[in-house]
PDB file of C-alpha atoms in Angstrom:
ATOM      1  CA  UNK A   2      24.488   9.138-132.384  1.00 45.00           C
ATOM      2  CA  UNK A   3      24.854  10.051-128.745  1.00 46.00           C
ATOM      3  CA  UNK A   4      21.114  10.874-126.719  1.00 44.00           C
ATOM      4  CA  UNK A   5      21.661  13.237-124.321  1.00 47.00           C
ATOM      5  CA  UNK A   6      20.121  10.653-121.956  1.00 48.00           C
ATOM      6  CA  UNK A   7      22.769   7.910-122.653  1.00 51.00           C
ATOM      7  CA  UNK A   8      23.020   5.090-125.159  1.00 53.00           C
ATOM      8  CA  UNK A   9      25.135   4.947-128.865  1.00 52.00           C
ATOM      9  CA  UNK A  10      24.133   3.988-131.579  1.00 51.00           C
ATOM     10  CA  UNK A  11      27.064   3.985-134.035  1.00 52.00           C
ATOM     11  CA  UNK A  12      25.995   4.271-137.762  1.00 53.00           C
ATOM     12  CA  UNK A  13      25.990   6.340-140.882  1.00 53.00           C
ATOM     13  CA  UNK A  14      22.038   6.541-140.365  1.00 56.00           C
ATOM     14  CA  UNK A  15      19.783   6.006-137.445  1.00 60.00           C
ATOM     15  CA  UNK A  16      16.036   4.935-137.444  1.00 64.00           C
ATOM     16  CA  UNK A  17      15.054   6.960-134.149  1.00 64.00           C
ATOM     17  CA  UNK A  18      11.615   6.544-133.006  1.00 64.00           C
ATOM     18  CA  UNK A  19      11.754   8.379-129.633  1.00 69.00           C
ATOM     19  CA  UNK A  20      11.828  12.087-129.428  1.00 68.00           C
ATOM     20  CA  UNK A  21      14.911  13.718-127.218  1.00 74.00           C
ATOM     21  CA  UNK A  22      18.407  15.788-128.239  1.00 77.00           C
ATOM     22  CA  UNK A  23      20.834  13.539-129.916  1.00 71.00           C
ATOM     23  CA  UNK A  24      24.388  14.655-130.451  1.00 70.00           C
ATOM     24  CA  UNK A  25      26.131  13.602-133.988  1.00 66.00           C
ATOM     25  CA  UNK A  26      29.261  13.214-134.301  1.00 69.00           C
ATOM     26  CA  UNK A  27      31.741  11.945-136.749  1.00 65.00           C
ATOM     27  CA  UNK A  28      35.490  10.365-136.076  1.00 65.00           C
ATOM     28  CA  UNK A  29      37.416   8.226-137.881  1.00 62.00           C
ATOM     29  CA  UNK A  30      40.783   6.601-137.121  1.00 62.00           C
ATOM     30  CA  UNK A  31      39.885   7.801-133.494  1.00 64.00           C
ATOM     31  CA  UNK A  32      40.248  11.080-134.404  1.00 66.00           C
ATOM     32  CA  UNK A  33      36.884  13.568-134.200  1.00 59.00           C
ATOM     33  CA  UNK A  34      36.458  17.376-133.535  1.00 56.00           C
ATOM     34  CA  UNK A  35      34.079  19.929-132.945  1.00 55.00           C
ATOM     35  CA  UNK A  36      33.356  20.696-136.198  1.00 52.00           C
ATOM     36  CA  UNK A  37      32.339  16.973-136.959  1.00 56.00           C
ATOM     37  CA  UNK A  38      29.517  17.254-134.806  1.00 64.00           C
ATOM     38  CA  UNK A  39      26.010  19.023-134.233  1.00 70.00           C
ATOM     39  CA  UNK A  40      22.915  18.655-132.312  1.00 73.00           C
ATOM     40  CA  UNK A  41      19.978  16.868-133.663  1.00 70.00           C
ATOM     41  CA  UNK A  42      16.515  17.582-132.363  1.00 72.00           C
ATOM     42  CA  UNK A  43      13.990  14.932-132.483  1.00 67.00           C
ATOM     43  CA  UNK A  44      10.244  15.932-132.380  1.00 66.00           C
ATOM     44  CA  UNK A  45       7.372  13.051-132.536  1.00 66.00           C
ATOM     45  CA  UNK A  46       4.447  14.384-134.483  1.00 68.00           C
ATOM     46  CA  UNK A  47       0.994  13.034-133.158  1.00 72.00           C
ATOM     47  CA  UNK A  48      -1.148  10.629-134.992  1.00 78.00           C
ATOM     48  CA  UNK A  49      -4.004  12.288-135.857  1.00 85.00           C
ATOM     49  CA  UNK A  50      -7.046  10.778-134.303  1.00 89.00           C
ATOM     50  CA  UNK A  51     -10.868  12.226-135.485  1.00 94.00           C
ATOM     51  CA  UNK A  52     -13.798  11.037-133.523  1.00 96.00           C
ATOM     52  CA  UNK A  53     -17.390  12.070-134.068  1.00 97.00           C
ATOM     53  CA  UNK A  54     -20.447  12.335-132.373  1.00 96.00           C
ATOM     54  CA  UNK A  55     -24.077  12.952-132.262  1.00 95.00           C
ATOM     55  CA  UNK A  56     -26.933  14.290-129.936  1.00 94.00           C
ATOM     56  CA  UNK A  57     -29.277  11.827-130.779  1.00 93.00           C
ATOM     57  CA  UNK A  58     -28.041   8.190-132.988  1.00 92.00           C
ATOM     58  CA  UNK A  59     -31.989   6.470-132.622  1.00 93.00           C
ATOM     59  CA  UNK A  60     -34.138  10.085-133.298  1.00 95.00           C
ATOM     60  CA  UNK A  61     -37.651   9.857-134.464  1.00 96.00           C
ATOM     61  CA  UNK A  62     -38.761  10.354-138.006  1.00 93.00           C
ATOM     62  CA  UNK A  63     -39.180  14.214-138.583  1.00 93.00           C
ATOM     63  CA  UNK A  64     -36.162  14.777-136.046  1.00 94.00           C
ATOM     64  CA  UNK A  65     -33.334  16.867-136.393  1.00 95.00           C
ATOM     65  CA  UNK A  66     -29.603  15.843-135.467  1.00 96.00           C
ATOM     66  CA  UNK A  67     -26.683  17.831-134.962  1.00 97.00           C
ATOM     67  CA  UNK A  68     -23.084  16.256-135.092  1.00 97.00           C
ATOM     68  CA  UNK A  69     -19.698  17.414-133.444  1.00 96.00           C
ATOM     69  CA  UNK A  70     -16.297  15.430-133.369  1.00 95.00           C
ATOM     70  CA  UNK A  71     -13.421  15.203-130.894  1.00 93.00           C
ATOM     71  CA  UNK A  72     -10.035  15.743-132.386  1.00 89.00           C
ATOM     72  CA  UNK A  73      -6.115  15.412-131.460  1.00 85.00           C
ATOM     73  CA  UNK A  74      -3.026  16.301-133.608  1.00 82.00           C
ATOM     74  CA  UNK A  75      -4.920  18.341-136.512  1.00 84.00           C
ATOM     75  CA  UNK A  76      -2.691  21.347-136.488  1.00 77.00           C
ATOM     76  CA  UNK A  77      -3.900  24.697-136.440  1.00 78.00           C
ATOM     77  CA  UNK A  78      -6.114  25.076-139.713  1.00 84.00           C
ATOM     78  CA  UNK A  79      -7.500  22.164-140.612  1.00 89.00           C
ATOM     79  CA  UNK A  80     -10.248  21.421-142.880  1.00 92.00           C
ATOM     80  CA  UNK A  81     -13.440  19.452-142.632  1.00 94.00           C
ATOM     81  CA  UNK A  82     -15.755  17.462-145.155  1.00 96.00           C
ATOM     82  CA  UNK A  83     -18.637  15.794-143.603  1.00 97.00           C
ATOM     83  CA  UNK A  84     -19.926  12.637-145.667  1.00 97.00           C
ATOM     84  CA  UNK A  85     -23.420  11.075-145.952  1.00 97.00           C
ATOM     85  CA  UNK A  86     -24.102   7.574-146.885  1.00 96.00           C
ATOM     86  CA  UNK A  87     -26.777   9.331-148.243  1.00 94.00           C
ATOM     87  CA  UNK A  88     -25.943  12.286-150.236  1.00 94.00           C
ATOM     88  CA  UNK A  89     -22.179  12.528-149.982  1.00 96.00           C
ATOM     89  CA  UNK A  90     -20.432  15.522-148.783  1.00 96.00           C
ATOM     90  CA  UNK A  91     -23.089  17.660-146.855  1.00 95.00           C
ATOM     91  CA  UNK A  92     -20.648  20.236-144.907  1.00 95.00           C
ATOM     92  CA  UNK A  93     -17.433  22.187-144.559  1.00 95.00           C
ATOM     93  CA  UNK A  94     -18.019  23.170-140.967  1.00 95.00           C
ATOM     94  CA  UNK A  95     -16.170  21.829-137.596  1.00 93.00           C
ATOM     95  CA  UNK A  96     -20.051  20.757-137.026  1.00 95.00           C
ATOM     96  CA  UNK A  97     -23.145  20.138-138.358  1.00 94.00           C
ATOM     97  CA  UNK A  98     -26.294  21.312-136.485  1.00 94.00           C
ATOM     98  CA  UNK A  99     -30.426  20.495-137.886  1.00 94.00           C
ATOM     99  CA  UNK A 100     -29.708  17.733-140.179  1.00 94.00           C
ATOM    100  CA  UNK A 101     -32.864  16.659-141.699  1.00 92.00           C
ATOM    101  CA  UNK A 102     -34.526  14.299-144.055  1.00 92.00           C
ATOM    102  CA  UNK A 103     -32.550  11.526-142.272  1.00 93.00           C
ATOM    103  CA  UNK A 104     -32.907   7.678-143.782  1.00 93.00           C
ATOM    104  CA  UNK A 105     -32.684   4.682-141.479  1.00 93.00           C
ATOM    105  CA  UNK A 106     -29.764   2.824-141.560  1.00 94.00           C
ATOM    106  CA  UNK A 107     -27.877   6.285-142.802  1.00 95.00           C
ATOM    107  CA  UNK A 108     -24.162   7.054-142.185  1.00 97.00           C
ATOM    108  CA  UNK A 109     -22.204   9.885-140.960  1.00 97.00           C
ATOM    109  CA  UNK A 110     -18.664  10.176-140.884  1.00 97.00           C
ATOM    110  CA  UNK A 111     -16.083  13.442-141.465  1.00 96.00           C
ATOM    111  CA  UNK A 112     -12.682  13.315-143.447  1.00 95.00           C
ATOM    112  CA  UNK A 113      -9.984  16.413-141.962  1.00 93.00           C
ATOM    113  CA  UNK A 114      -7.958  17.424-144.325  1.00 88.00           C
ATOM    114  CA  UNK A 115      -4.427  19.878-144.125  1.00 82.00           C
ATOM    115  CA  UNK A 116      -3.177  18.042-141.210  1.00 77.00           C
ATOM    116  CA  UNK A 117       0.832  17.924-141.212  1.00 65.00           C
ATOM    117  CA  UNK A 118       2.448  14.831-139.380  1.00 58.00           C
ATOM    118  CA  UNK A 119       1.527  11.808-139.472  1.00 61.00           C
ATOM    119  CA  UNK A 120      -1.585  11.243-141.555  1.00 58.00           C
ATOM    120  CA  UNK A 121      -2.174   8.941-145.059  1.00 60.00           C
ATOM    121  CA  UNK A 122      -2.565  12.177-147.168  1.00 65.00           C
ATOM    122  CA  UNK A 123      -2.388  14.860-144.540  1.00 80.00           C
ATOM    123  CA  UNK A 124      -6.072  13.319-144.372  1.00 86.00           C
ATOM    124  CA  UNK A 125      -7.716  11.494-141.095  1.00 88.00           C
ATOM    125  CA  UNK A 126     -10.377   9.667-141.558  1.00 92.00           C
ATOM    126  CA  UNK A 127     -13.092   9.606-138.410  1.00 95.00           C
ATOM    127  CA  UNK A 128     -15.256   6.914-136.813  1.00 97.00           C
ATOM    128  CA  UNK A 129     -18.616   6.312-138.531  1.00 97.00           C
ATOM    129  CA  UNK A 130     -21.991   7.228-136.992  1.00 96.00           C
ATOM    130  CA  UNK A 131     -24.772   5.070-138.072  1.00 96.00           C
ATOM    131  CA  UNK A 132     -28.363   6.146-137.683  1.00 95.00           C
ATOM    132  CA  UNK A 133     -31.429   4.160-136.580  1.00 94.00           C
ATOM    133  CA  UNK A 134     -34.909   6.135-137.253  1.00 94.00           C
ATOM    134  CA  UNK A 135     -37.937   5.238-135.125  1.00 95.00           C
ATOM    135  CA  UNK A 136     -40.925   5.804-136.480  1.00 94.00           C
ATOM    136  CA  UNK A 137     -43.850   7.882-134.775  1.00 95.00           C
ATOM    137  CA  UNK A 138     -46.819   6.295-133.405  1.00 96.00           C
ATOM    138  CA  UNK A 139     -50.203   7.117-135.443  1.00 97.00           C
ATOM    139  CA  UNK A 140     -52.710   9.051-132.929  1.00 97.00           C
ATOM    140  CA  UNK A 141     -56.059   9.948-133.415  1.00 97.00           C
ATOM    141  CA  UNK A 142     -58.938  11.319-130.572  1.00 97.00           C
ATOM    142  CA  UNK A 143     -62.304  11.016-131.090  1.00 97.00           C
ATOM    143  CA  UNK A 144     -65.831  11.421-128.894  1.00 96.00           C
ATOM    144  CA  UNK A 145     -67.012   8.838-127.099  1.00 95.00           C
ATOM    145  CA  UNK A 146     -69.568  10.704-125.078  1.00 94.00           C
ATOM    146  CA  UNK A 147     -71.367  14.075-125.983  1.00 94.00           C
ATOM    147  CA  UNK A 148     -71.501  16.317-123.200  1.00 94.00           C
ATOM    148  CA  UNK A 149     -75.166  15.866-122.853  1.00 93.00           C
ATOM    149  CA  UNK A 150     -75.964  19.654-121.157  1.00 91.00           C
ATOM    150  CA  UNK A 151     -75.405  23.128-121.964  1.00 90.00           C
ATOM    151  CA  UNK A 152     -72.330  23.906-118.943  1.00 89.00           C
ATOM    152  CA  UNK A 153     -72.095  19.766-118.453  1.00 93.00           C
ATOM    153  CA  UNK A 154     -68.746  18.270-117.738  1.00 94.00           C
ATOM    154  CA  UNK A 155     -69.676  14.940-118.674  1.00 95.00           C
ATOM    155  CA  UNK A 156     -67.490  14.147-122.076  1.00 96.00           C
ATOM    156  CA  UNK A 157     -65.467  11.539-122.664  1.00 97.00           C
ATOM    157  CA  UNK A 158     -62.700  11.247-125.254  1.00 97.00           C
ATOM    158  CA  UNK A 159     -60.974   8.200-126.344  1.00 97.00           C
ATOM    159  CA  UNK A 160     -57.835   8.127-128.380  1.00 97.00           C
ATOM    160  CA  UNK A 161     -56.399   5.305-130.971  1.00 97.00           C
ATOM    161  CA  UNK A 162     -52.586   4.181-131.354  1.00 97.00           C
ATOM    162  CA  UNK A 163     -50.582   2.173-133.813  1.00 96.00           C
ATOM    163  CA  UNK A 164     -47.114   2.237-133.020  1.00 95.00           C
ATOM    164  CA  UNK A 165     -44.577  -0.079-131.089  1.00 94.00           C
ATOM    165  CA  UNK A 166     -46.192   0.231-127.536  1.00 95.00           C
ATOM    166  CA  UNK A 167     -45.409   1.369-124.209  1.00 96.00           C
ATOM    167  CA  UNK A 168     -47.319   4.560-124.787  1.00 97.00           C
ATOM    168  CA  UNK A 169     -48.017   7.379-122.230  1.00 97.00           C
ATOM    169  CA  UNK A 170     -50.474  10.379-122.204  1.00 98.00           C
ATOM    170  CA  UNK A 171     -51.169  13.754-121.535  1.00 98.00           C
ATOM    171  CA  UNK A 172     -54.196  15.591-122.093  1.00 98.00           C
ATOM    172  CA  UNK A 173     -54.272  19.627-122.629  1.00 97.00           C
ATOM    173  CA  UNK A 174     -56.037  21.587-120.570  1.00 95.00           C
ATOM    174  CA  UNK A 175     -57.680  18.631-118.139  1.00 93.00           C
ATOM    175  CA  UNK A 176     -54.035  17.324-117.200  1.00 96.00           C
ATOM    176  CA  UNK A 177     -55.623  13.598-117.963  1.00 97.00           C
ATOM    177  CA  UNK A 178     -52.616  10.726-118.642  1.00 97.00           C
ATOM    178  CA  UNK A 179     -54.668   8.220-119.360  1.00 97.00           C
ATOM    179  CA  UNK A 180     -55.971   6.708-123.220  1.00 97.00           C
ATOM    180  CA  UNK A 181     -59.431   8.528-122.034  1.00 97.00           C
ATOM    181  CA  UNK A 182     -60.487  11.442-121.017  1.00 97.00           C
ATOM    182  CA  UNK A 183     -63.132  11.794-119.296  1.00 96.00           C
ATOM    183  CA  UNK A 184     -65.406  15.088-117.029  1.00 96.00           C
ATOM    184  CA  UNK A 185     -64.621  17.136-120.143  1.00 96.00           C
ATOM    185  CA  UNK A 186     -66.229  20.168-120.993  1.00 95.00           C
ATOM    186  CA  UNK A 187     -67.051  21.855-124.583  1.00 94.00           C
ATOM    187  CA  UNK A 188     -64.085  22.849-126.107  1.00 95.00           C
ATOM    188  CA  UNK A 189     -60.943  21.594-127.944  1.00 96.00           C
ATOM    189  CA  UNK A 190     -58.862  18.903-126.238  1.00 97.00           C
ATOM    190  CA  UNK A 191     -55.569  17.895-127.406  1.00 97.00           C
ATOM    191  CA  UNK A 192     -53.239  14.734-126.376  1.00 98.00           C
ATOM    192  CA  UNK A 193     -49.501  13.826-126.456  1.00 98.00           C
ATOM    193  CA  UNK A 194     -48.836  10.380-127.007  1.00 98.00           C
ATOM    194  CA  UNK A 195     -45.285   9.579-126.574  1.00 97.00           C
ATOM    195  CA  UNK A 196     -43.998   5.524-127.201  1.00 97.00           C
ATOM    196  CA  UNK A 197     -41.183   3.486-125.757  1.00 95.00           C
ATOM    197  CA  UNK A 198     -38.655   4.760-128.135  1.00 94.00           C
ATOM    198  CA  UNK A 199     -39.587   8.599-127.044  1.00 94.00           C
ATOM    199  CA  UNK A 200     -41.481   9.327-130.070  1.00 96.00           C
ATOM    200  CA  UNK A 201     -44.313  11.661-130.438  1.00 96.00           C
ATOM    201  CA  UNK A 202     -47.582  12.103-131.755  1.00 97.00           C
ATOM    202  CA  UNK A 203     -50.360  14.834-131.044  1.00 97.00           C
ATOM    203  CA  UNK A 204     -54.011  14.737-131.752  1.00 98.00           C
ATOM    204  CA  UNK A 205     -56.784  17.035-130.815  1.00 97.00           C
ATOM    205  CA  UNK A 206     -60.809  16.430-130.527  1.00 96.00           C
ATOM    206  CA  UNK A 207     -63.779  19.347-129.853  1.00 95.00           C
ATOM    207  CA  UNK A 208     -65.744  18.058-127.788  1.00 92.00           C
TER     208      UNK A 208
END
């Protein structure tokens, strides 16, 4: 085997590993010809690589997720099976978009099959995505003060948490962003409480 960029390897067979032109040729006494020789094309297929990801790996109980992967060497028409930890196969589709009902501790991973080359099976195999579910805090709003006159802006409105801590607020309509709020008016008051891990949880008092 002659490589059109130098080097012999002189053998029956050759294990070649890079890809380039090699030139075969046969002889024996010392003696070759044309016709005992032809031109060998080497090609290195890609190892197929899958690698998925996610929008959101630590979402909040009640969250959707949506999943996508990055691929090389797959060929042109590949096929996809998405795997849950959880309830086996749950899609066909290059990606998954609004999963629900997710479990803590849940895994996510996605087998390609049809893949020519170099793959165990014509199958890769990717990463796997493991998921971490926060729970929400627990909000509730309730008077603290009446608004003691007809057109009075004197009502205050305290709220309750259980959660993990490191909670802000917002009030709706007074703007407030504190656990209080206080100069209200009659009507209906609602507050965001959001925790350290970004979770959410809404309640709403009339004053």
């Amino acid at each position: 085997f002659i490589a059109t960029g130098g080097g012999i390897i002189i053998a029956s067979f050759a294990a070649i590993s890079d890809e380039g032109i090699y030139n075969v040729s046969a002889e024996k006494d010392g003696c070759s010809s044309a016709l005992a020789s032809t031109i060998v094309s080497v090609v290195t297929n890609i190892t197929p690589t899958v690698t998925i990801v996610t929008n959101d790996t630590t979402p909040c109980l009640g969250d959707t997720i949506d999943f996508s992967f990055n691929g090389n060497g797959l060929g042109s028409s590949p096929s996809y099976k998405w795997i849950s930890s959880k309830n086996g196969e749950i899609g066909t589709d290059a990606t998954l978009t609004d999963i629900t009902n997710l479990s803590n501790g849940e895994e996510f991973y996605l087998e390609v099959s049809g893949i020519d080359g170099c793959a165990s099976e014509n199958v890769a195999t990717s990463n796997v995505l493991g998921i971490v579910l926060n729970q929400r805090p627990s909000v509730t709003a309730e008077i603290d003060t009446e608004v003691k006159c007809n057109g009075g802006a004197d009502g205050v409105a305290n709220t309750t948490v259980v959660g993990v801590g490191g909670y802000t607020y917002l009030w709706s309509p007074s703007q407030q962003v504190t656990s209080s709020a206080i100069g209200l008016k009659e009507g209906a008051y609602n507050v965001v409480v959001t925790d350290s891990e970004g979770c959410k949880d809404t309640a709403t008092v009339n004053m």
